[in-house]
Amino acid sequence: MNALIQTDQAHAGCRPGCGACCIAPSITTPIPGMPNGKPAGVRCVQLDENNLCRLFGDTTRPAVCTRFTFDAALCGDKREDALAALTELEGATG
Ligand code: SF4
C-alpha cells in the first residue's frame, strides 16, 4: 500500500481504501484509460484493488478528483454509507 496516499487521505479525513467517489459519481472529463470520463456507478479504471487511486500525486489525475474531500454527512461511518449516499445524490442531480 502507498504510504503517501494513506498519509494524505488521512489528513483530508478520507478513509483510505474507500473509493466511493471513484465509483458512484459520473466524471465528465477524460481519465487516463477512460477518455470520455465515466458514467455514474462505474468503477474508475484507475482505482486499484485496494480502492486507492493509481494516479494520486500524478499530473494526469483529473482535476475534479482533487476536489474529492471527506464530508461526514455524505460519507457516513463506513464505505457502504458513502457509496449509498453518493449514488442517491447522483440520481437526484444526474
Ligand atoms: S482518477 Fe483516481 S481519484 Fe479520479 S476517479 Fe479515478 S481512481 Fe478516483
CSV table of N, CA, C and O and ligand atoms in Angstrom, one decimal:
chain,number,residue,atom,x,y,z
A,1,MET,N,0.8,-1.2,0.0
A,1,MET,CA,0.0,0.0,0.0
A,1,MET,C,0.9,1.3,0.0
A,1,MET,O,2.0,1.3,0.6
A,2,ASN,N,0.4,2.3,-0.6
A,2,ASN,CA,1.2,3.5,-0.8
A,2,ASN,C,1.1,4.4,0.4
A,2,ASN,O,0.0,4.9,0.7
A,3,ALA,N,2.2,4.6,1.2
A,3,ALA,CA,2.1,5.4,2.4
A,3,ALA,C,1.8,6.8,2.1
A,3,ALA,O,1.1,7.5,2.9
A,4,LEU,N,2.2,7.4,1.0
A,4,LEU,CA,1.9,8.8,0.7
A,4,LEU,C,0.4,8.9,0.5
A,4,LEU,O,-0.2,9.9,1.1
A,5,ILE,N,-0.3,8.0,-0.1
A,5,ILE,CA,-1.7,8.1,-0.3
A,5,ILE,C,-2.4,8.0,1.1
A,5,ILE,O,-3.2,8.8,1.4
A,6,GLN,N,-1.9,7.1,1.9
A,6,GLN,CA,-2.6,6.9,3.2
A,6,GLN,C,-2.4,8.2,4.0
A,6,GLN,O,-3.4,8.7,4.6
A,7,THR,N,-1.2,8.8,4.0
A,7,THR,CA,-1.0,10.0,4.8
A,7,THR,C,-1.9,11.1,4.3
A,7,THR,O,-2.5,11.8,5.1
A,8,ASP,N,-1.9,11.3,3.0
A,8,ASP,CA,-2.7,12.4,2.5
A,8,ASP,C,-4.2,12.2,2.7
A,8,ASP,O,-4.9,13.1,3.1
A,9,GLN,N,-4.6,11.0,2.5
A,9,GLN,CA,-6.1,10.8,2.7
A,9,GLN,C,-6.5,10.9,4.1
A,9,GLN,O,-7.5,11.4,4.5
A,10,ALA,N,-5.6,10.5,5.0
A,10,ALA,CA,-5.9,10.6,6.4
A,10,ALA,C,-5.9,12.1,6.8
A,10,ALA,O,-6.8,12.5,7.6
A,11,HIS,N,-5.0,12.9,6.2
A,11,HIS,CA,-5.0,14.3,6.5
A,11,HIS,C,-6.3,14.9,6.1
A,11,HIS,O,-6.8,15.8,6.7
A,12,ALA,N,-6.8,14.5,4.9
A,12,ALA,CA,-8.0,15.1,4.4
A,12,ALA,C,-9.2,14.5,5.1
A,12,ALA,O,-10.3,15.0,4.9
A,13,GLY,N,-9.1,13.5,5.9
A,13,GLY,CA,-10.2,12.9,6.6
A,13,GLY,C,-10.8,11.8,5.9
A,13,GLY,O,-11.7,11.1,6.4
A,14,CYS,N,-10.4,11.5,4.6
A,14,CYS,CA,-10.9,10.4,3.9
A,14,CYS,C,-10.5,9.1,4.5
A,14,CYS,O,-9.4,9.0,5.1
A,15,ARG,N,-11.3,8.0,4.3
A,15,ARG,CA,-11.0,6.7,4.7
A,15,ARG,C,-10.1,6.1,3.7
A,15,ARG,O,-10.6,5.9,2.5
A,16,PRO,N,-8.9,5.7,4.0
A,16,PRO,CA,-8.1,5.1,2.9
A,16,PRO,C,-8.8,3.8,2.5
A,16,PRO,O,-9.3,3.0,3.3
A,17,GLY,N,-8.8,3.6,1.2
A,17,GLY,CA,-9.4,2.4,0.6
A,17,GLY,C,-10.9,2.5,0.5
A,17,GLY,O,-11.5,1.5,0.4
A,18,CYS,N,-11.4,3.7,0.5
A,18,CYS,CA,-12.9,3.8,0.4
A,18,CYS,C,-13.2,3.8,-1.1
A,18,CYS,O,-13.8,2.8,-1.6
A,19,GLY,N,-12.8,4.8,-1.9
A,19,GLY,CA,-13.0,4.8,-3.3
A,19,GLY,C,-14.5,5.0,-3.8
A,19,GLY,O,-14.8,5.0,-5.0
A,20,ALA,N,-15.4,5.4,-2.9
A,20,ALA,CA,-16.8,5.6,-3.2
A,20,ALA,C,-16.9,6.7,-4.3
A,20,ALA,O,-17.7,6.7,-5.2
A,21,CYS,N,-16.0,7.8,-4.1
A,21,CYS,CA,-16.1,8.9,-5.1
A,21,CYS,C,-15.6,8.5,-6.5
A,21,CYS,O,-15.8,9.2,-7.4
A,22,CYS,N,-14.9,7.4,-6.5
A,22,CYS,CA,-14.4,6.9,-7.8
A,22,CYS,C,-15.3,5.9,-8.5
A,22,CYS,O,-14.9,5.3,-9.5
A,23,ILE,N,-16.4,5.6,-7.9
A,23,ILE,CA,-17.4,4.7,-8.4
A,23,ILE,C,-18.8,5.3,-8.6
A,23,ILE,O,-19.3,5.3,-9.7
A,24,ALA,N,-19.3,5.9,-7.6
A,24,ALA,CA,-20.7,6.4,-7.6
A,24,ALA,C,-21.0,7.6,-8.6
A,24,ALA,O,-21.9,7.5,-9.4
A,25,PRO,N,-20.2,8.6,-8.5
A,25,PRO,CA,-20.5,9.8,-9.4
A,25,PRO,C,-20.0,9.6,-10.8
A,25,PRO,O,-19.1,8.8,-11.1
A,26,SER,N,-20.7,10.3,-11.7
A,26,SER,CA,-20.2,10.3,-13.1
A,26,SER,C,-19.0,11.4,-13.1
A,26,SER,O,-19.0,12.3,-12.3
A,27,ILE,N,-18.1,11.1,-14.0
A,27,ILE,CA,-17.0,12.1,-14.3
A,27,ILE,C,-17.0,12.4,-15.8
A,27,ILE,O,-16.9,11.5,-16.6
A,28,THR,N,-17.1,13.7,-16.1
A,28,THR,CA,-17.3,14.0,-17.5
A,28,THR,C,-16.0,14.4,-18.2
A,28,THR,O,-16.0,14.6,-19.4
A,29,THR,N,-14.9,14.6,-17.4
A,29,THR,CA,-13.6,14.9,-18.0
A,29,THR,C,-12.9,13.6,-18.2
A,29,THR,O,-13.1,12.6,-17.6
A,30,PRO,N,-11.9,13.7,-19.2
A,30,PRO,CA,-11.2,12.4,-19.5
A,30,PRO,C,-10.3,12.0,-18.3
A,30,PRO,O,-9.8,12.7,-17.5
A,31,ILE,N,-10.3,10.7,-18.2
A,31,ILE,CA,-9.4,10.0,-17.2
A,31,ILE,C,-8.5,9.1,-18.0
A,31,ILE,O,-8.9,8.5,-19.0
A,32,PRO,N,-7.2,9.0,-17.7
A,32,PRO,CA,-6.3,8.1,-18.4
A,32,PRO,C,-6.9,6.7,-18.4
A,32,PRO,O,-7.3,6.1,-17.4
A,33,GLY,N,-7.2,6.2,-19.6
A,33,GLY,CA,-7.8,4.8,-19.7
A,33,GLY,C,-9.3,4.9,-19.9
A,33,GLY,O,-9.9,3.9,-20.3
A,34,MET,N,-9.9,6.1,-19.7
A,34,MET,CA,-11.3,6.3,-19.9
A,34,MET,C,-11.4,7.7,-20.5
A,34,MET,O,-11.7,8.7,-19.9
A,35,PRO,N,-11.2,7.8,-21.8
A,35,PRO,CA,-11.1,9.1,-22.5
A,35,PRO,C,-12.4,9.9,-22.5
A,35,PRO,O,-12.3,11.2,-22.6
A,36,ASN,N,-13.5,9.3,-22.3
A,36,ASN,CA,-14.8,10.0,-22.2
A,36,ASN,C,-15.3,10.2,-20.8
A,36,ASN,O,-16.4,10.5,-20.6
A,37,GLY,N,-14.4,10.0,-19.8
A,37,GLY,CA,-14.8,10.0,-18.4
A,37,GLY,C,-15.5,8.7,-18.1
A,37,GLY,O,-15.3,7.7,-18.8
A,38,LYS,N,-16.4,8.8,-17.1
A,38,LYS,CA,-17.1,7.6,-16.7
A,38,LYS,C,-18.5,7.8,-16.3
A,38,LYS,O,-18.8,8.9,-15.7
A,39,PRO,N,-19.4,6.9,-16.6
A,39,PRO,CA,-20.8,7.1,-16.1
A,39,PRO,C,-20.9,6.8,-14.6
A,39,PRO,O,-20.0,6.2,-14.0
A,40,ALA,N,-22.0,7.3,-14.0
A,40,ALA,CA,-22.3,7.0,-12.6
A,40,ALA,C,-22.3,5.5,-12.4
A,40,ALA,O,-22.8,4.8,-13.2
A,41,GLY,N,-21.8,5.1,-11.3
A,41,GLY,CA,-21.9,3.7,-10.9
A,41,GLY,C,-20.8,2.8,-11.5
A,41,GLY,O,-20.8,1.6,-11.2
A,42,VAL,N,-20.0,3.3,-12.3
A,42,VAL,CA,-18.9,2.6,-13.0
A,42,VAL,C,-17.6,2.8,-12.3
A,42,VAL,O,-17.3,4.0,-12.0
A,43,ARG,N,-16.9,1.7,-12.0
A,43,ARG,CA,-15.6,1.8,-11.3
A,43,ARG,C,-14.6,2.5,-12.2
A,43,ARG,O,-14.4,2.0,-13.3
A,44,CYS,N,-13.9,3.5,-11.7
A,44,CYS,CA,-12.8,4.1,-12.5
A,44,CYS,C,-11.7,3.0,-12.7
A,44,CYS,O,-11.3,2.3,-11.8
A,45,VAL,N,-11.1,3.0,-13.9
A,45,VAL,CA,-10.1,2.0,-14.2
A,45,VAL,C,-8.8,2.3,-13.4
A,45,VAL,O,-8.0,1.4,-13.3
A,46,GLN,N,-8.7,3.5,-12.9
A,46,GLN,CA,-7.5,3.9,-12.1
A,46,GLN,C,-7.6,3.5,-10.6
A,46,GLN,O,-6.7,3.8,-9.9
A,47,LEU,N,-8.8,3.0,-10.2
A,47,LEU,CA,-9.0,2.6,-8.9
A,47,LEU,C,-8.4,1.2,-8.7
A,47,LEU,O,-8.9,0.3,-9.4
A,48,ASP,N,-7.4,1.0,-7.8
A,48,ASP,CA,-6.7,-0.3,-7.7
A,48,ASP,C,-7.5,-1.2,-6.8
A,48,ASP,O,-8.6,-0.9,-6.3
A,49,GLU,N,-6.9,-2.4,-6.7
A,49,GLU,CA,-7.6,-3.5,-6.0
A,49,GLU,C,-7.8,-3.2,-4.5
A,49,GLU,O,-8.6,-3.8,-3.8
A,50,ASN,N,-7.0,-2.2,-4.0
A,50,ASN,CA,-7.2,-1.7,-2.6
A,50,ASN,C,-8.1,-0.5,-2.5
A,50,ASN,O,-8.1,0.2,-1.5
A,51,ASN,N,-8.7,-0.1,-3.6
A,51,ASN,CA,-9.6,1.1,-3.7
A,51,ASN,C,-8.8,2.3,-3.4
A,51,ASN,O,-9.2,3.3,-2.7
A,52,LEU,N,-7.6,2.4,-4.0
A,52,LEU,CA,-6.7,3.6,-3.9
A,52,LEU,C,-6.5,4.0,-5.4
A,52,LEU,O,-6.4,3.2,-6.3
A,53,CYS,N,-6.3,5.3,-5.5
A,53,CYS,CA,-6.1,5.8,-6.9
A,53,CYS,C,-4.7,5.6,-7.4
A,53,CYS,O,-3.7,6.0,-6.7
A,54,ARG,N,-4.6,5.0,-8.5
A,54,ARG,CA,-3.2,4.8,-9.1
A,54,ARG,C,-2.6,6.1,-9.5
A,54,ARG,O,-1.4,6.1,-9.8
A,55,LEU,N,-3.3,7.1,-9.7
A,55,LEU,CA,-2.8,8.4,-10.2
A,55,LEU,C,-2.6,9.4,-9.1
A,55,LEU,O,-2.2,10.6,-9.4
A,56,PHE,N,-2.7,9.0,-7.9
A,56,PHE,CA,-2.6,10.0,-6.8
A,56,PHE,C,-1.2,10.6,-6.9
A,56,PHE,O,-0.2,10.0,-7.0
A,57,GLY,N,-1.1,12.0,-6.9
A,57,GLY,CA,0.1,12.7,-7.0
A,57,GLY,C,0.7,12.8,-8.4
A,57,GLY,O,1.7,13.5,-8.6
A,58,ASP,N,0.0,12.3,-9.4
A,58,ASP,CA,0.4,12.3,-10.8
A,58,ASP,C,-0.3,13.5,-11.5
A,58,ASP,O,-1.5,13.7,-11.2
A,59,THR,N,0.4,14.1,-12.4
A,59,THR,CA,-0.2,15.3,-13.0
A,59,THR,C,-1.4,14.9,-14.0
A,59,THR,O,-2.2,15.7,-14.4
A,60,THR,N,-1.5,13.6,-14.3
A,60,THR,CA,-2.5,13.1,-15.2
A,60,THR,C,-3.8,12.8,-14.4
A,60,THR,O,-4.9,12.6,-15.1
A,61,ARG,N,-3.8,12.9,-13.1
A,61,ARG,CA,-5.0,12.7,-12.4
A,61,ARG,C,-6.0,13.9,-12.7
A,61,ARG,O,-5.6,15.0,-12.6
A,62,PRO,N,-7.2,13.5,-13.0
A,62,PRO,CA,-8.2,14.6,-13.4
A,62,PRO,C,-8.3,15.6,-12.3
A,62,PRO,O,-8.4,15.3,-11.1
A,63,ALA,N,-8.5,16.9,-12.7
A,63,ALA,CA,-8.6,18.0,-11.7
A,63,ALA,C,-9.8,17.8,-10.8
A,63,ALA,O,-9.7,18.1,-9.6
A,64,VAL,N,-10.9,17.3,-11.3
A,64,VAL,CA,-12.1,17.1,-10.5
A,64,VAL,C,-11.8,16.2,-9.3
A,64,VAL,O,-12.4,16.3,-8.2
A,65,CYS,N,-10.9,15.2,-9.5
A,65,CYS,CA,-10.6,14.3,-8.4
A,65,CYS,C,-9.9,14.9,-7.2
A,65,CYS,O,-10.1,14.4,-6.1
A,66,THR,N,-9.2,16.0,-7.5
A,66,THR,CA,-8.6,16.7,-6.3
A,66,THR,C,-9.6,17.4,-5.4
A,66,THR,O,-9.2,17.8,-4.3
A,67,ARG,N,-10.8,17.5,-5.9
A,67,ARG,CA,-11.8,18.1,-5.1
A,67,ARG,C,-12.6,17.1,-4.2
A,67,ARG,O,-13.5,17.5,-3.5
A,68,PHE,N,-12.3,15.8,-4.4
A,68,PHE,CA,-13.0,14.9,-3.5
A,68,PHE,C,-12.5,15.0,-2.1
A,68,PHE,O,-11.3,14.9,-1.8
A,69,THR,N,-13.4,15.4,-1.2
A,69,THR,CA,-13.0,15.5,0.2
A,69,THR,C,-14.0,14.8,1.1
A,69,THR,O,-15.1,14.6,0.7
A,70,PHE,N,-13.5,14.6,2.3
A,70,PHE,CA,-14.4,13.9,3.3
A,70,PHE,C,-15.5,14.9,3.8
A,70,PHE,O,-15.3,16.0,4.1
A,71,ASP,N,-16.7,14.4,3.8
A,71,ASP,CA,-17.9,15.1,4.2
A,71,ASP,C,-18.7,14.1,5.1
A,71,ASP,O,-19.2,13.1,4.6
A,72,ALA,N,-18.6,14.4,6.4
A,72,ALA,CA,-19.2,13.4,7.4
A,72,ALA,C,-20.7,13.1,7.0
A,72,ALA,O,-21.1,12.0,7.2
A,73,ALA,N,-21.4,14.1,6.6
A,73,ALA,CA,-22.8,13.9,6.2
A,73,ALA,C,-23.0,12.9,5.1
A,73,ALA,O,-23.9,12.1,5.0
A,74,LEU,N,-22.1,13.0,4.1
A,74,LEU,CA,-22.2,12.2,2.9
A,74,LEU,C,-21.5,10.8,3.2
A,74,LEU,O,-22.0,9.8,2.7
A,75,CYS,N,-20.4,10.9,3.8
A,75,CYS,CA,-19.5,9.7,3.9
A,75,CYS,C,-19.9,8.7,5.0
A,75,CYS,O,-19.5,7.5,4.9
A,76,GLY,N,-20.7,9.2,5.9
A,76,GLY,CA,-21.2,8.3,7.0
A,76,GLY,C,-20.1,7.6,7.8
A,76,GLY,O,-19.0,8.2,7.9
A,77,ASP,N,-20.4,6.4,8.2
A,77,ASP,CA,-19.4,5.7,9.1
A,77,ASP,C,-18.6,4.7,8.4
A,77,ASP,O,-17.7,4.1,9.0
A,78,LYS,N,-19.0,4.3,7.2
A,78,LYS,CA,-18.3,3.3,6.5
A,78,LYS,C,-18.4,3.5,5.0
A,78,LYS,O,-19.3,4.2,4.5
A,79,ARG,N,-17.6,2.7,4.3
A,79,ARG,CA,-17.6,2.8,2.8
A,79,ARG,C,-19.0,2.7,2.2
A,79,ARG,O,-19.4,3.4,1.3
A,80,GLU,N,-19.7,1.7,2.7
A,80,GLU,CA,-21.0,1.4,2.2
A,80,GLU,C,-22.0,2.6,2.3
A,80,GLU,O,-22.8,2.8,1.5
A,81,ASP,N,-21.8,3.3,3.4
A,81,ASP,CA,-22.6,4.5,3.6
A,81,ASP,C,-22.3,5.6,2.5
A,81,ASP,O,-23.2,6.2,2.0
A,82,ALA,N,-21.0,5.7,2.3
A,82,ALA,CA,-20.6,6.7,1.3
A,82,ALA,C,-21.1,6.3,-0.1
A,82,ALA,O,-21.6,7.2,-0.9
A,83,LEU,N,-21.0,5.1,-0.4
A,83,LEU,CA,-21.5,4.6,-1.8
A,83,LEU,C,-23.0,4.8,-1.9
A,83,LEU,O,-23.4,5.3,-2.9
A,84,ALA,N,-23.7,4.5,-0.9
A,84,ALA,CA,-25.2,4.7,-0.9
A,84,ALA,C,-25.6,6.1,-1.1
A,84,ALA,O,-26.4,6.5,-1.9
A,85,ALA,N,-24.9,7.0,-0.3
A,85,ALA,CA,-25.3,8.4,-0.3
A,85,ALA,C,-24.9,9.1,-1.6
A,85,ALA,O,-25.6,9.9,-2.2
A,86,LEU,N,-23.7,8.7,-2.1
A,86,LEU,CA,-23.3,9.3,-3.4
A,86,LEU,C,-24.1,8.8,-4.5
A,86,LEU,O,-24.4,9.5,-5.5
A,87,THR,N,-24.5,7.6,-4.5
A,87,THR,CA,-25.4,7.0,-5.5
A,87,THR,C,-26.7,7.7,-5.5
A,87,THR,O,-27.3,8.1,-6.6
A,88,GLU,N,-27.3,7.9,-4.3
A,88,GLU,CA,-28.5,8.6,-4.2
A,88,GLU,C,-28.4,10.1,-4.7
A,88,GLU,O,-29.3,10.6,-5.5
A,89,LEU,N,-27.3,10.7,-4.3
A,89,LEU,CA,-27.1,12.1,-4.8
A,89,LEU,C,-26.9,12.2,-6.3
A,89,LEU,O,-27.5,13.1,-6.9
A,90,GLU,N,-26.2,11.2,-6.9
A,90,GLU,CA,-26.1,11.2,-8.3
A,90,GLU,C,-27.4,11.0,-9.0
A,90,GLU,O,-27.7,11.7,-10.0
A,91,GLY,N,-28.2,10.2,-8.4
A,91,GLY,CA,-29.6,10.0,-9.0
A,91,GLY,C,-30.4,11.3,-8.9
A,91,GLY,O,-31.2,11.6,-9.8
A,92,ALA,N,-30.2,12.0,-7.8
A,92,ALA,CA,-31.0,13.2,-7.6
A,92,ALA,C,-30.6,14.4,-8.5
A,92,ALA,O,-31.4,15.2,-8.9
A,93,THR,N,-29.3,14.4,-8.9
A,93,THR,CA,-28.8,15.5,-9.6
A,93,THR,C,-28.5,15.1,-11.1
A,93,THR,O,-28.3,16.0,-11.9
A,94,GLY,N,-28.3,13.8,-11.3
A,94,GLY,CA,-27.9,13.4,-12.7
A,94,GLY,C,-29.0,13.3,-13.6
A,94,GLY,O,-29.5,13.7,-14.5
B,1,SF4,S1,-8.6,9.0,-11.4
B,1,SF4,FE1,-8.2,8.3,-9.3
B,1,SF4,S2,-9.3,9.8,-7.9
B,1,SF4,FE2,-10.1,10.1,-10.0
B,1,SF4,S3,-12.0,8.7,-10.1
B,1,SF4,FE3,-10.2,7.5,-10.9
B,1,SF4,S4,-9.4,6.4,-9.1
B,1,SF4,FE4,-10.7,8.1,-8.3
